[in-house]
XYZ file of C-alpha atoms in Angstrom:
732
model
C -65.374 38.421 -20.674
C -63.980 36.486 -23.635
C -60.446 36.821 -22.260
C -61.506 35.411 -18.883
C -63.214 32.425 -20.517
C -60.123 31.798 -22.656
C -57.846 31.919 -19.623
C -60.137 29.534 -17.714
C -60.211 27.133 -20.659
C -56.393 27.215 -20.925
C -56.019 26.510 -17.202
C -58.333 23.514 -17.506
C -56.256 22.173 -20.384
C -53.085 22.406 -18.311
C -54.709 20.369 -15.559
C -55.617 17.582 -17.991
C -53.147 14.891 -19.074
C -52.032 14.742 -22.700
C -54.951 13.929 -24.985
C -55.604 10.219 -25.315
C -53.524 9.058 -22.319
C -54.713 7.898 -18.946
C -54.331 9.752 -15.667
C -51.541 8.323 -13.505
C -51.701 8.490 -9.704
C -49.066 7.612 -7.121
C -50.265 6.574 -3.659
C -47.842 6.666 -0.698
C -48.617 4.800 2.515
C -47.985 5.930 6.069
C -45.227 4.447 8.186
C -43.233 7.151 10.013
C -39.532 7.065 9.195
C -40.097 4.000 6.996
C -41.868 6.369 4.584
C -38.427 7.687 3.541
C -38.489 4.740 1.140
C -41.073 6.651 -0.932
C -38.332 9.022 -2.104
C -36.330 6.174 -3.642
C -39.438 4.774 -5.348
C -40.334 8.199 -6.794
C -36.860 8.423 -8.347
C -37.470 5.210 -10.299
C -41.012 6.201 -11.300
C -39.753 9.488 -12.771
C -36.776 7.792 -14.439
C -39.212 5.358 -16.117
C -40.845 8.346 -17.830
C -44.146 7.994 -16.009
C -45.783 11.401 -15.483
C -47.615 11.731 -12.189
C -50.946 13.550 -12.462
C -52.174 12.827 -8.924
C -50.362 12.059 -5.683
C -52.174 10.883 -2.545
C -50.634 10.023 0.819
C -51.155 9.305 4.475
C -48.905 10.362 7.366
C -45.288 10.373 6.120
C -46.679 9.631 2.660
C -48.620 12.907 2.966
C -45.449 14.863 3.794
C -43.439 13.366 0.933
C -46.411 13.553 -1.440
C -47.270 17.143 -0.478
C -43.756 18.391 -1.191
C -43.633 16.389 -4.430
C -46.972 17.874 -5.506
C -45.696 21.474 -5.436
C -42.702 20.649 -7.601
C -39.862 19.247 -5.487
C -38.051 16.450 -7.315
C -37.235 13.132 -5.615
C -33.563 14.103 -5.726
C -34.289 17.389 -3.954
C -36.333 15.507 -1.347
C -33.420 13.094 -0.882
C -31.038 15.974 -0.083
C -33.646 17.679 2.055
C -34.323 14.781 4.443
C -30.627 13.954 4.815
C -29.649 17.452 5.956
C -32.311 17.730 8.689
C -31.610 17.252 12.385
C -34.628 15.014 13.006
C -34.118 15.026 16.779
C -34.749 18.776 16.708
C -37.298 18.729 13.878
C -39.571 16.204 15.622
C -39.665 18.251 18.812
C -40.664 21.727 19.910
C -37.158 22.540 21.112
C -35.603 25.329 19.060
C -32.347 24.484 17.346
C -29.557 25.332 19.786
C -27.853 27.509 17.193
C -30.769 29.976 17.173
C -31.537 29.975 20.912
C -30.520 32.680 23.342
C -27.942 31.704 25.977
C -30.649 31.636 28.682
C -32.782 29.290 26.575
C -29.818 26.992 25.881
C -29.012 26.683 29.575
C -32.647 25.916 30.391
C -32.913 23.384 27.565
C -29.759 21.574 28.731
C -30.927 21.532 32.350
C -34.306 19.905 31.720
C -35.069 16.662 29.904
C -38.815 17.197 29.604
C -40.883 20.371 29.396
C -44.652 19.937 29.422
C -46.686 23.046 28.499
C -49.756 23.577 30.656
C -52.624 24.861 28.573
C -56.124 25.790 29.634
C -57.156 22.155 29.251
C -54.865 20.131 31.505
C -55.790 16.821 29.875
C -54.855 18.246 26.481
C -51.454 19.273 27.836
C -50.615 15.890 29.293
C -52.503 13.416 27.122
C -53.053 15.234 23.824
C -49.497 14.682 22.645
C -46.024 15.856 23.584
C -45.097 17.623 20.327
C -46.929 20.653 18.926
C -44.857 20.618 15.743
C -43.284 24.076 16.109
C -40.107 23.130 14.269
C -41.989 21.328 11.507
C -44.101 24.453 11.024
C -40.949 26.563 10.783
C -39.418 24.246 8.181
C -42.542 24.076 6.041
C -42.969 27.849 6.162
C -39.747 28.041 4.155
C -40.404 24.975 1.960
C -43.880 26.047 0.855
C -43.346 29.566 -0.525
C -46.538 30.762 -2.156
C -48.573 27.856 -0.751
C -49.236 29.215 2.736
C -52.734 30.449 1.943
C -55.930 28.398 1.760
C -56.055 26.896 -1.746
C -57.521 24.058 -3.768
C -54.991 21.237 -3.978
C -56.193 20.616 -7.546
C -54.414 23.861 -8.473
C -50.986 22.509 -7.437
C -48.509 21.503 -10.157
C -49.469 17.901 -9.325
C -52.943 17.361 -7.880
C -52.756 16.288 -4.263
C -54.849 14.828 -1.458
C -54.088 13.395 1.959
C -56.010 11.581 4.666
C -56.540 12.292 8.364
C -58.898 10.824 10.952
C -61.421 12.729 13.082
C -61.306 10.961 16.439
C -64.489 12.693 17.570
C -66.600 10.936 14.940
C -64.247 8.073 13.866
C -64.588 9.491 10.357
C -61.988 9.513 7.607
C -61.219 13.086 6.459
C -59.833 13.664 2.959
C -58.037 16.969 2.415
C -58.283 18.332 -1.122
C -58.179 22.001 -0.171
C -57.169 24.300 2.683
C -53.752 25.173 4.091
C -51.295 22.654 2.678
C -49.154 22.413 5.819
C -52.205 22.028 8.078
C -53.414 19.120 5.946
C -50.016 17.374 6.052
C -49.604 18.047 9.773
C -53.061 16.580 10.527
C -52.315 13.491 8.444
C -49.181 12.706 10.513
C -50.516 13.581 14.020
C -49.708 10.261 15.699
C -51.914 10.079 18.850
C -49.920 10.553 22.048
C -46.884 11.834 20.133
C -48.149 14.885 18.219
C -50.946 17.101 19.448
C -54.141 16.688 17.399
C -55.044 19.374 14.872
C -58.223 21.243 15.794
C -60.046 22.332 12.648
C -63.607 23.620 12.825
C -65.424 21.014 14.939
C -62.943 18.237 14.105
C -60.081 16.812 16.173
C -57.724 15.368 13.584
C -55.040 12.707 14.053
C -52.914 10.426 11.891
C -54.847 9.178 8.851
C -53.282 5.740 9.238
C -55.903 4.984 11.869
C -58.549 4.927 9.120
C -56.869 4.597 5.711
C -53.126 4.036 5.590
C -52.962 3.312 1.844
C -55.596 5.575 0.215
C -55.841 4.152 -3.301
C -59.629 4.639 -3.179
C -59.077 8.395 -2.776
C -56.919 8.477 -5.912
C -59.609 6.567 -7.844
C -62.246 9.048 -6.652
C -60.049 11.868 -7.996
C -60.207 10.358 -11.467
C -57.077 8.204 -11.576
C -57.133 5.669 -14.417
C -54.011 3.823 -13.284
C -52.457 3.714 -9.798
C -48.898 3.055 -8.718
C -48.859 2.276 -5.002
C -45.840 2.367 -2.698
C -46.382 0.759 0.697
C -44.142 0.303 3.714
C -46.896 -1.142 5.903
C -45.796 -4.167 7.881
C -47.015 -7.595 6.887
C -49.771 -9.346 8.809
C -49.505 -11.688 10.616
C -46.265 -11.327 12.568
C -44.595 -13.852 14.806
C -44.766 -13.367 18.611
C -40.993 -12.809 18.637
C -41.462 -9.720 16.419
C -44.034 -8.162 18.761
C -42.062 -7.309 21.877
C -42.087 -3.553 22.463
C -45.162 -1.399 23.081
C -44.755 0.607 19.808
C -44.530 -2.660 17.829
C -47.677 -3.989 19.476
C -49.622 -0.732 18.970
C -48.489 -0.484 15.344
C -49.609 -4.049 14.713
C -52.965 -3.370 16.397
C -53.578 -0.488 13.959
C -52.558 -2.691 11.014
C -55.026 -5.368 12.082
C -57.845 -2.846 12.617
C -57.376 -1.324 9.140
C -56.492 -4.548 7.312
C -59.765 -4.927 5.397
C -59.516 -1.398 3.987
C -55.829 -1.916 3.218
C -56.459 -5.163 1.308
C -59.252 -3.513 -0.699
C -56.886 -0.695 -1.710
C -54.109 -3.113 -2.638
C -56.593 -4.878 -4.935
C -57.277 -1.570 -6.717
C -53.557 -0.910 -7.355
C -52.214 -1.482 -10.886
C -48.522 -1.636 -9.887
C -47.760 -2.339 -6.241
C -44.279 -1.509 -4.942
C -43.946 -3.194 -1.561
C -40.777 -2.017 0.206
C -39.238 -4.480 2.695
C -38.591 -2.526 5.893
C -37.707 -5.336 8.299
C -35.411 -4.061 11.039
C -36.670 -0.471 10.829
C -39.294 1.313 12.878
C -41.426 4.417 12.709
C -38.739 6.333 14.623
C -35.709 5.276 12.524
C -34.741 8.846 11.661
C -30.981 8.584 12.076
C -28.889 9.341 8.940
C -27.778 5.744 8.403
C -31.338 4.404 8.526
C -32.653 7.171 6.251
C -29.979 6.365 3.676
C -30.804 2.654 3.838
C -34.592 3.201 3.616
C -34.286 5.448 0.537
C -32.053 2.818 -1.079
C -34.559 0.055 -0.236
C -37.370 2.049 -1.808
C -35.306 2.522 -4.949
C -34.402 -1.175 -5.168
C -38.018 -2.255 -4.624
C -39.166 0.040 -7.450
C -36.390 -1.125 -9.775
C -37.570 -4.691 -9.203
C -40.934 -3.576 -10.659
C -39.424 -1.824 -13.707
C -41.022 -4.247 -16.199
C -44.444 -3.607 -14.673
C -43.864 0.166 -14.729
C -42.861 0.101 -18.405
C -45.882 -2.069 -19.226
C -48.059 0.424 -17.383
C -46.498 3.219 -19.418
C -47.578 1.503 -22.634
C -51.012 0.713 -21.236
C -51.518 4.340 -20.239
C -50.865 5.425 -23.821
C -47.677 7.305 -23.038
C -45.622 5.779 -25.871
C -48.076 7.020 -28.514
C -49.601 10.133 -26.921
C -46.665 11.623 -25.025
C -46.531 12.658 -21.396
C -48.109 16.113 -21.707
C -46.646 19.325 -20.266
C -43.391 18.931 -18.305
C -43.821 18.915 -14.521
C -42.961 22.255 -12.989
C -40.127 22.087 -10.473
C -39.573 24.334 -7.472
C -36.378 25.279 -5.690
C -36.300 25.955 -1.940
C -35.522 29.525 -0.927
C -31.908 29.875 0.201
C -31.291 31.773 3.472
C -29.737 34.750 1.685
C -32.176 34.860 -1.227
C -34.424 37.912 -1.036
C -38.121 38.101 -1.807
C -40.253 41.195 -2.162
C -42.531 41.714 0.839
C -45.398 44.159 0.362
C -46.522 44.097 4.015
C -45.310 42.692 7.347
C -48.140 41.731 9.710
C -47.818 40.696 13.389
C -50.915 38.928 14.746
C -51.384 38.509 18.515
C -47.963 40.045 19.149
C -47.487 43.170 21.260
C -46.718 46.377 19.388
C -43.451 46.967 21.262
C -42.236 43.467 20.385
C -43.300 43.893 16.760
C -41.362 47.173 16.554
C -38.331 45.480 18.109
C -38.450 42.638 15.567
C -38.803 45.103 12.696
C -35.879 47.205 13.945
C -33.437 44.420 14.848
C -34.142 42.287 11.788
C -34.664 44.985 9.167
C -38.284 44.113 8.321
C -39.924 46.896 6.322
C -43.052 47.061 4.173
C -42.477 47.197 0.414
C -38.882 45.972 0.641
C -36.752 42.973 -0.295
C -36.226 40.690 2.716
C -34.100 37.542 2.974
C -35.266 34.271 4.501
C -32.476 34.649 7.078
C -34.039 37.941 8.264
C -37.498 36.349 8.426
C -36.250 33.414 10.503
C -34.175 35.718 12.722
C -37.292 37.688 13.683
C -39.240 34.499 14.398
C -36.418 33.161 16.567
C -36.138 36.467 18.411
C -39.840 36.426 19.293
C -39.836 32.744 20.176
C -36.758 32.616 22.425
C -36.457 36.092 23.852
C -39.963 37.179 24.638
C -43.267 35.961 26.055
C -44.546 33.919 23.131
C -44.622 30.273 22.206
C -45.305 28.556 18.902
C -44.470 31.622 16.798
C -44.953 30.880 13.105
C -44.852 32.843 9.881
C -46.489 32.554 6.487
C -45.678 34.026 3.107
C -49.015 34.749 1.465
C -48.930 35.683 -2.255
C -49.848 39.299 -2.921
C -49.788 41.471 -6.006
C -46.125 42.143 -6.730
C -44.780 39.959 -3.893
C -45.803 38.397 -0.580
C -47.477 39.400 2.669
C -45.263 38.234 5.559
C -47.524 37.276 8.460
C -46.252 36.330 11.928
C -48.634 34.572 14.305
C -48.209 33.722 17.996
C -50.743 31.029 18.829
C -50.335 31.048 22.600
C -49.191 33.718 25.039
C -47.681 33.471 28.517
C -46.476 29.918 28.395
C -46.767 27.820 31.545
C -44.550 24.754 31.754
C -43.559 22.002 34.145
C -39.951 20.864 33.647
C -38.071 17.792 34.826
C -34.320 17.109 34.717
C -32.190 14.237 35.991
C -28.505 13.639 36.653
C -26.649 10.567 37.920
C -23.020 10.224 38.958
C -20.732 8.209 41.185
C -20.823 10.856 43.956
C -24.486 11.685 44.453
C -25.977 8.626 42.703
C -29.225 10.336 41.609
C -30.342 13.956 41.385
C -33.787 15.089 40.226
C -34.675 18.654 39.277
C -38.340 19.665 39.063
C -39.264 23.176 37.988
C -42.033 25.344 36.649
C -42.388 28.581 34.668
C -45.323 30.975 34.673
C -45.670 34.139 32.600
C -47.936 36.930 33.850
C -49.950 39.061 31.462
C -48.845 42.423 32.880
C -47.868 45.765 31.383
C -44.217 44.747 31.733
C -43.935 41.020 30.859
C -43.108 39.132 34.045
C -41.888 35.577 34.555
C -42.054 33.529 37.759
C -39.807 30.456 38.010
C -39.400 27.869 40.750
C -37.362 24.680 40.973
C -36.582 22.019 43.558
C -33.439 19.885 43.610
C -33.966 16.433 45.129
C -30.690 14.746 46.063
C -28.171 14.364 48.850
C -27.288 17.994 48.131
C -30.871 19.272 48.105
C -32.070 22.794 47.456
C -34.412 25.091 45.600
C -34.727 28.366 43.739
C -37.457 30.933 43.118
C -37.148 33.976 40.905
C -39.267 36.812 39.547
C -38.092 38.376 36.300
C -39.370 41.486 34.548
C -38.588 42.026 30.867
C -39.065 45.745 30.118
C -37.690 45.201 26.616
C -37.056 41.897 24.804
C -33.782 40.257 25.868
C -33.274 42.747 28.762
C -34.218 41.352 32.162
C -34.357 42.448 35.793
C -34.438 39.460 38.151
C -34.979 39.040 41.885
C -34.100 35.547 43.120
C -33.656 33.422 46.218
C -31.534 30.238 46.278
C -31.204 27.638 48.997
C -28.719 24.761 48.934
C -27.733 22.122 51.451
C -24.161 21.311 50.489
C -21.774 18.578 51.603
C -18.164 19.258 50.651
C -14.971 17.223 50.959
C -11.921 19.390 50.189
C -8.460 18.012 49.432
C -5.000 19.390 48.895
C -2.551 17.312 46.851
C -4.949 14.372 47.159
C -5.053 14.528 50.983
C -8.262 15.441 52.839
C -8.091 18.917 54.427
C -11.635 19.229 55.698
C -15.177 18.076 55.174
C -18.250 20.104 55.957
C -21.998 20.293 55.573
C -23.797 23.611 55.527
C -26.873 25.460 54.312
C -26.413 28.453 52.056
C -29.014 31.169 51.456
C -28.639 33.632 48.608
C -30.803 36.637 47.773
C -29.902 38.281 44.478
C -30.817 41.177 42.201
C -29.530 41.060 38.610
C -29.861 43.111 35.446
C -28.934 41.247 32.267
C -29.065 41.859 28.555
C -28.481 39.508 25.649
C -27.110 40.736 22.344
C -29.298 38.274 20.502
C -28.179 34.650 20.447
C -24.577 34.225 21.510
C -23.730 37.087 23.870
C -24.997 38.014 27.330
C -23.798 40.344 30.041
C -25.080 40.841 33.573
C -24.466 42.994 36.649
C -25.898 42.331 40.062
C -25.672 42.178 43.835
C -26.116 39.241 46.216
C -26.596 38.737 49.928
C -25.198 35.331 50.988
C -25.495 33.639 54.361
C -23.890 30.311 55.370
C -25.078 28.165 58.273
C -22.557 25.437 59.071
C -23.795 22.199 60.577
C -20.508 20.280 60.635
C -16.907 21.260 59.964
C -14.177 18.667 60.497
C -10.684 19.925 59.668
C -7.488 17.911 59.320
C -5.353 21.071 59.277
C -5.111 24.157 61.490
C -5.000 26.235 58.315
C -8.704 25.552 57.737
C -10.867 26.538 60.712
C -14.044 28.515 61.491
C -14.362 31.221 64.138
C -17.696 29.880 65.346
C -19.894 32.469 63.630
C -22.096 31.853 60.622
C -20.694 34.242 58.006
C -22.623 36.474 55.630
C -21.514 38.547 52.636
C -22.792 41.324 50.405
C -21.251 40.828 46.975
C -21.298 42.751 43.693
C -20.521 41.223 40.333
C -20.336 41.769 36.585
C -20.229 38.951 34.071
C -19.881 38.529 30.296
C -20.763 35.262 28.494
C -20.310 34.124 24.930
C -21.523 30.757 23.606
C -21.649 29.526 20.008
C -21.200 25.780 20.546
C -23.367 23.759 18.166
C -24.250 21.219 20.881
C -24.674 21.181 24.657
C -22.290 18.229 24.882
C -19.728 16.803 22.448
C -19.548 20.056 20.431
C -17.995 19.897 16.979
C -17.687 23.617 16.280
C -18.110 26.980 17.961
C -16.757 28.346 21.206
C -17.526 29.399 24.753
C -16.049 32.281 26.778
C -16.638 33.823 30.202
C -15.222 36.901 31.889
C -16.277 38.018 35.344
C -15.422 40.191 38.319
C -16.808 39.858 41.870
C -16.255 42.118 44.894
C -16.828 40.533 48.349
C -17.841 42.655 51.362
C -19.382 42.100 54.765
C -20.771 45.628 55.266
C -21.600 46.773 51.711
C -18.213 48.556 51.388
C -15.366 46.697 53.137
C -14.366 43.206 54.092
C -13.171 42.931 57.694
C -12.453 46.675 57.738
C -10.169 46.331 54.724
C -10.789 47.012 51.049
C -13.190 44.531 49.416
C -11.757 41.213 48.310
C -11.971 40.884 44.521
C -12.074 37.813 42.287
C -11.374 38.019 38.562
C -12.033 34.955 36.439
C -12.018 34.104 32.753
C -12.182 31.116 30.425
C -12.079 30.372 26.701
C -12.970 27.029 25.080
C -13.080 26.293 21.339
C -14.182 23.241 19.317
C -12.046 22.670 16.211
C -13.292 19.973 13.792
C -10.365 18.006 12.339
C -12.715 15.911 10.188
C -16.353 14.819 10.292
C -15.731 12.597 13.349
C -12.653 13.957 15.137
C -12.756 17.192 17.155
C -10.056 19.004 19.118
C -11.299 21.074 22.081
C -8.647 23.286 23.741
C -9.506 25.481 26.745
C -7.804 28.031 29.002
C -9.201 29.065 32.412
C -7.963 31.226 35.270
C -9.049 32.920 38.497
C -7.220 35.478 40.647
C -8.096 36.601 44.201
C -7.029 40.148 45.117
C -7.128 41.912 48.477
C -5.482 42.091 51.886
C -7.941 39.680 53.512
C -9.720 36.969 51.515
C -12.968 35.169 52.385
C -12.214 31.496 52.920
C -15.554 30.455 51.382
C -14.613 31.795 47.955
C -11.165 30.168 47.701
C -9.996 28.813 44.366
C -10.914 25.166 43.832
C -10.794 22.745 40.918
C -11.794 19.212 39.956
C -14.302 17.122 37.912
C -14.815 17.242 34.118
C -17.165 20.272 34.277
C -16.825 23.461 36.309
C -19.017 24.472 39.244
C -19.476 20.911 40.467
C -19.627 21.628 44.240
C -18.817 25.346 44.386
C -19.657 28.107 41.929
C -15.985 29.050 41.547
C -14.786 25.459 41.016
C -12.870 25.041 37.748
C -12.860 21.921 35.587
C -9.791 19.658 35.638
C -9.269 16.465 33.628
C -8.546 13.201 35.445
C -9.501 14.553 38.892
C -12.823 13.428 40.400
C -12.613 15.304 43.712
C -12.490 18.902 44.951
C -8.939 20.270 45.303
C -7.978 23.540 46.984
C -5.772 26.020 45.134
C -3.876 29.207 45.969
C -4.787 32.841 45.181
C -3.708 32.649 41.556
C -4.785 29.594 39.628
C -4.870 28.791 35.912
C -5.257 25.716 33.721
C -4.796 24.634 30.142
C -7.021 21.772 28.986
C -6.948 19.781 25.778
C -9.524 17.199 24.716
C -9.518 15.047 21.606
C -12.917 13.438 20.968
C -13.617 10.798 18.346
C -17.145 9.878 17.319
C -17.619 6.169 16.594
C -20.809 5.257 14.759
C -23.652 7.649 15.395
C -23.725 8.175 19.178
C -20.563 6.631 20.638
C -17.577 8.768 21.638
C -14.083 8.088 22.873
C -12.062 11.009 24.178
C -8.629 11.601 25.650
C -8.198 14.742 27.724
C -5.416 16.352 29.705
C -5.102 19.338 32.052
C -2.063 21.272 33.197
C -2.453 23.758 36.037
C -0.388 26.263 38.012
C -1.230 27.540 41.493
C 0.529 30.175 43.594
C -0.075 32.832 46.224
C 2.178 35.208 44.292
C 1.549 35.983 40.651
C 5.209 36.515 39.784
C 6.084 33.063 41.152
C 3.271 31.148 39.476
C 5.604 29.385 37.026
C 7.827 28.162 39.880
C 5.134 26.999 42.293
C 2.721 24.058 42.513
C 2.467 22.302 39.153
C -0.633 20.187 38.564
C -1.406 17.634 35.843
C -4.232 15.263 35.072
C -5.238 12.967 32.235
C -8.498 11.158 31.507
C -9.771 8.508 29.111
C -13.549 8.521 28.578
C -16.072 6.412 26.734
C -19.397 8.155 26.199
C -22.774 7.386 24.679
C -24.904 10.352 23.629
C -28.283 9.207 24.978
C -31.571 11.092 24.799
C -31.185 12.165 28.458
C -27.591 13.293 28.035
C -24.150 11.671 27.894
C -23.621 8.317 29.592
C -19.908 8.241 30.400
C -17.348 6.065 32.115
C -13.971 7.711 32.734
C -10.578 6.635 34.021
C -8.493 9.501 35.386
C -5.065 10.130 36.869
C -4.043 13.201 38.932
C -0.354 13.678 39.630
C -0.774 14.860 43.243
C -2.910 11.924 44.371
C -0.817 9.512 42.282
C -3.631 7.050 41.668
C -6.136 6.068 38.974
C -9.834 6.774 39.656
C -13.066 5.651 37.964
C -15.952 8.068 37.462
C -19.394 7.298 35.946
C -22.046 9.869 35.087
C -25.284 10.152 33.107
C -26.836 13.416 31.963
C -25.741 17.047 32.027
C -24.954 18.328 35.562
C -26.961 21.167 37.079
């Protein structure tokens, strides 16, 4: 009993400041990206020798303050925020580098994915971002702080503020799950989904108390250093133009009385000028500038900080025990895990994650293994919002995975614009069924001049292995050239019924085998050459194929590292065995593309592609074609070719070499020069002496949030003219 009392007494002493000195609190205001300035101010406060006993924050101030409270230094926070991809972090889209190939293709195809939950209004109006990626990041940044705790027990006492929109009440977090408290404090209405806790519906604390000095005083602070990035009131009409600016100002006006009262209670106020920056200024240049502004604003108050140091009794009494620092866990660093727990996750999937990622009870497990299992469950199976927590346990940690929602239902929207079709809209939906074998139903409609649709039903007997039955319809309009001269133009409807078995070897590799029935109904066919004619019948085919894909590009567009490869074989028949009473026609195709970074802004992207048609009789509909910057533009077998913005016909054997040099200018602007050289022949041994093809293109691109906006000038040697091509988005 005596030992327990002694230990309790010692713990209380450690929580108290050095005898005779006053308690120092730092209060950090909300402000979205502008709150990055808090990091620069904290650097100066620490350099001035001011110990921080209490830290209180709202919104971004809660995130910075929460991490600071568990021991991260301002310099660690500086490095941390600079290395994040904030476009990914402030979304629910998994980082492309950890997605499966199927998930990457789906993510590139759709601009917006809205999850449909049981409450439809919550899905549409509650906020677009659940915070999946933030949860993943904080699971690794808060080791040992994933359980429900008192925030007074942290190395630096901490509190943050949220608002309960059910009761209009201010909610002060001083205990609970640390991440949940920070997440609630920054839940901007309409952007982030609210946090449901007990009977409360919690949103951004800035709606009630954006500069919570009063909370710090209630926690026993004797002196308060306040850092604020809140905009000044009033503003001129010229400064209030956009909707976010107007809404932000409305909140500032509504909370102004409380804000002014808290400013009056502040001993040293560090007001950071943030003119020209907004709540969404998360690009690297703005982050760097905001941190520097926070540092300069604090330096300007150095005399006041030093005077406060003397007033707090630090020169005579000392600062007390040194603040404990924490280092983030590196991906390869191992921690001892006593138990691995999977909550709301099927036993078969849990066994798969254990086996593939090497998760065993009472073993040392690296953070990379932990994240690999989470990614596997999130991208390859039937779960959404998969999170993990490391809960302290005797001799190590309990690793707990949690899937908050099963059988995700989503509505997806994609868009694409170019000089040919003007506008194309893709609307789709996904629905998981809670069956013995997880089953996924997908449907999409393409609205454009070339309209169509697709429905598919996919069973997933084991994670990453899929059996799919699909039907595709497309109304296509095709103009085909040879050496720049029109050969024929046609419009037709194609119907495709397919059965496919595919498997993905985790993230970067996928293979598939399948069979398809294809039927073409031609509406018009106008030929300029007797070599291209139809026999009057609508053709149909039964085809078999095998395909291998590899993709490790770091980005969907403008990649800077990684590679992409395809290898495939297709057999064409019209009676399951033969084609026109001969052996089946066979197509073999392959491509390799690699991104080689020459420096931080310049990337070289070489590529090699080829396709060969084998057989006595060949189906005209699967002839080799090429043209446009990306493959598959009008026909599945169409290969990309620089400088050519039309569909060109090629012979049986066709291959190209492409080379692109892309230069990033600023943050989102790109200029690239690309060239293609191709060879086409009906005889393989004569391919070097037959039709020689060349194209070159000069492109300016802007990497917008809906995809690349590009304007290109191209030259193709067979048409002997320069063409202009404009596109926006990623084609589908």
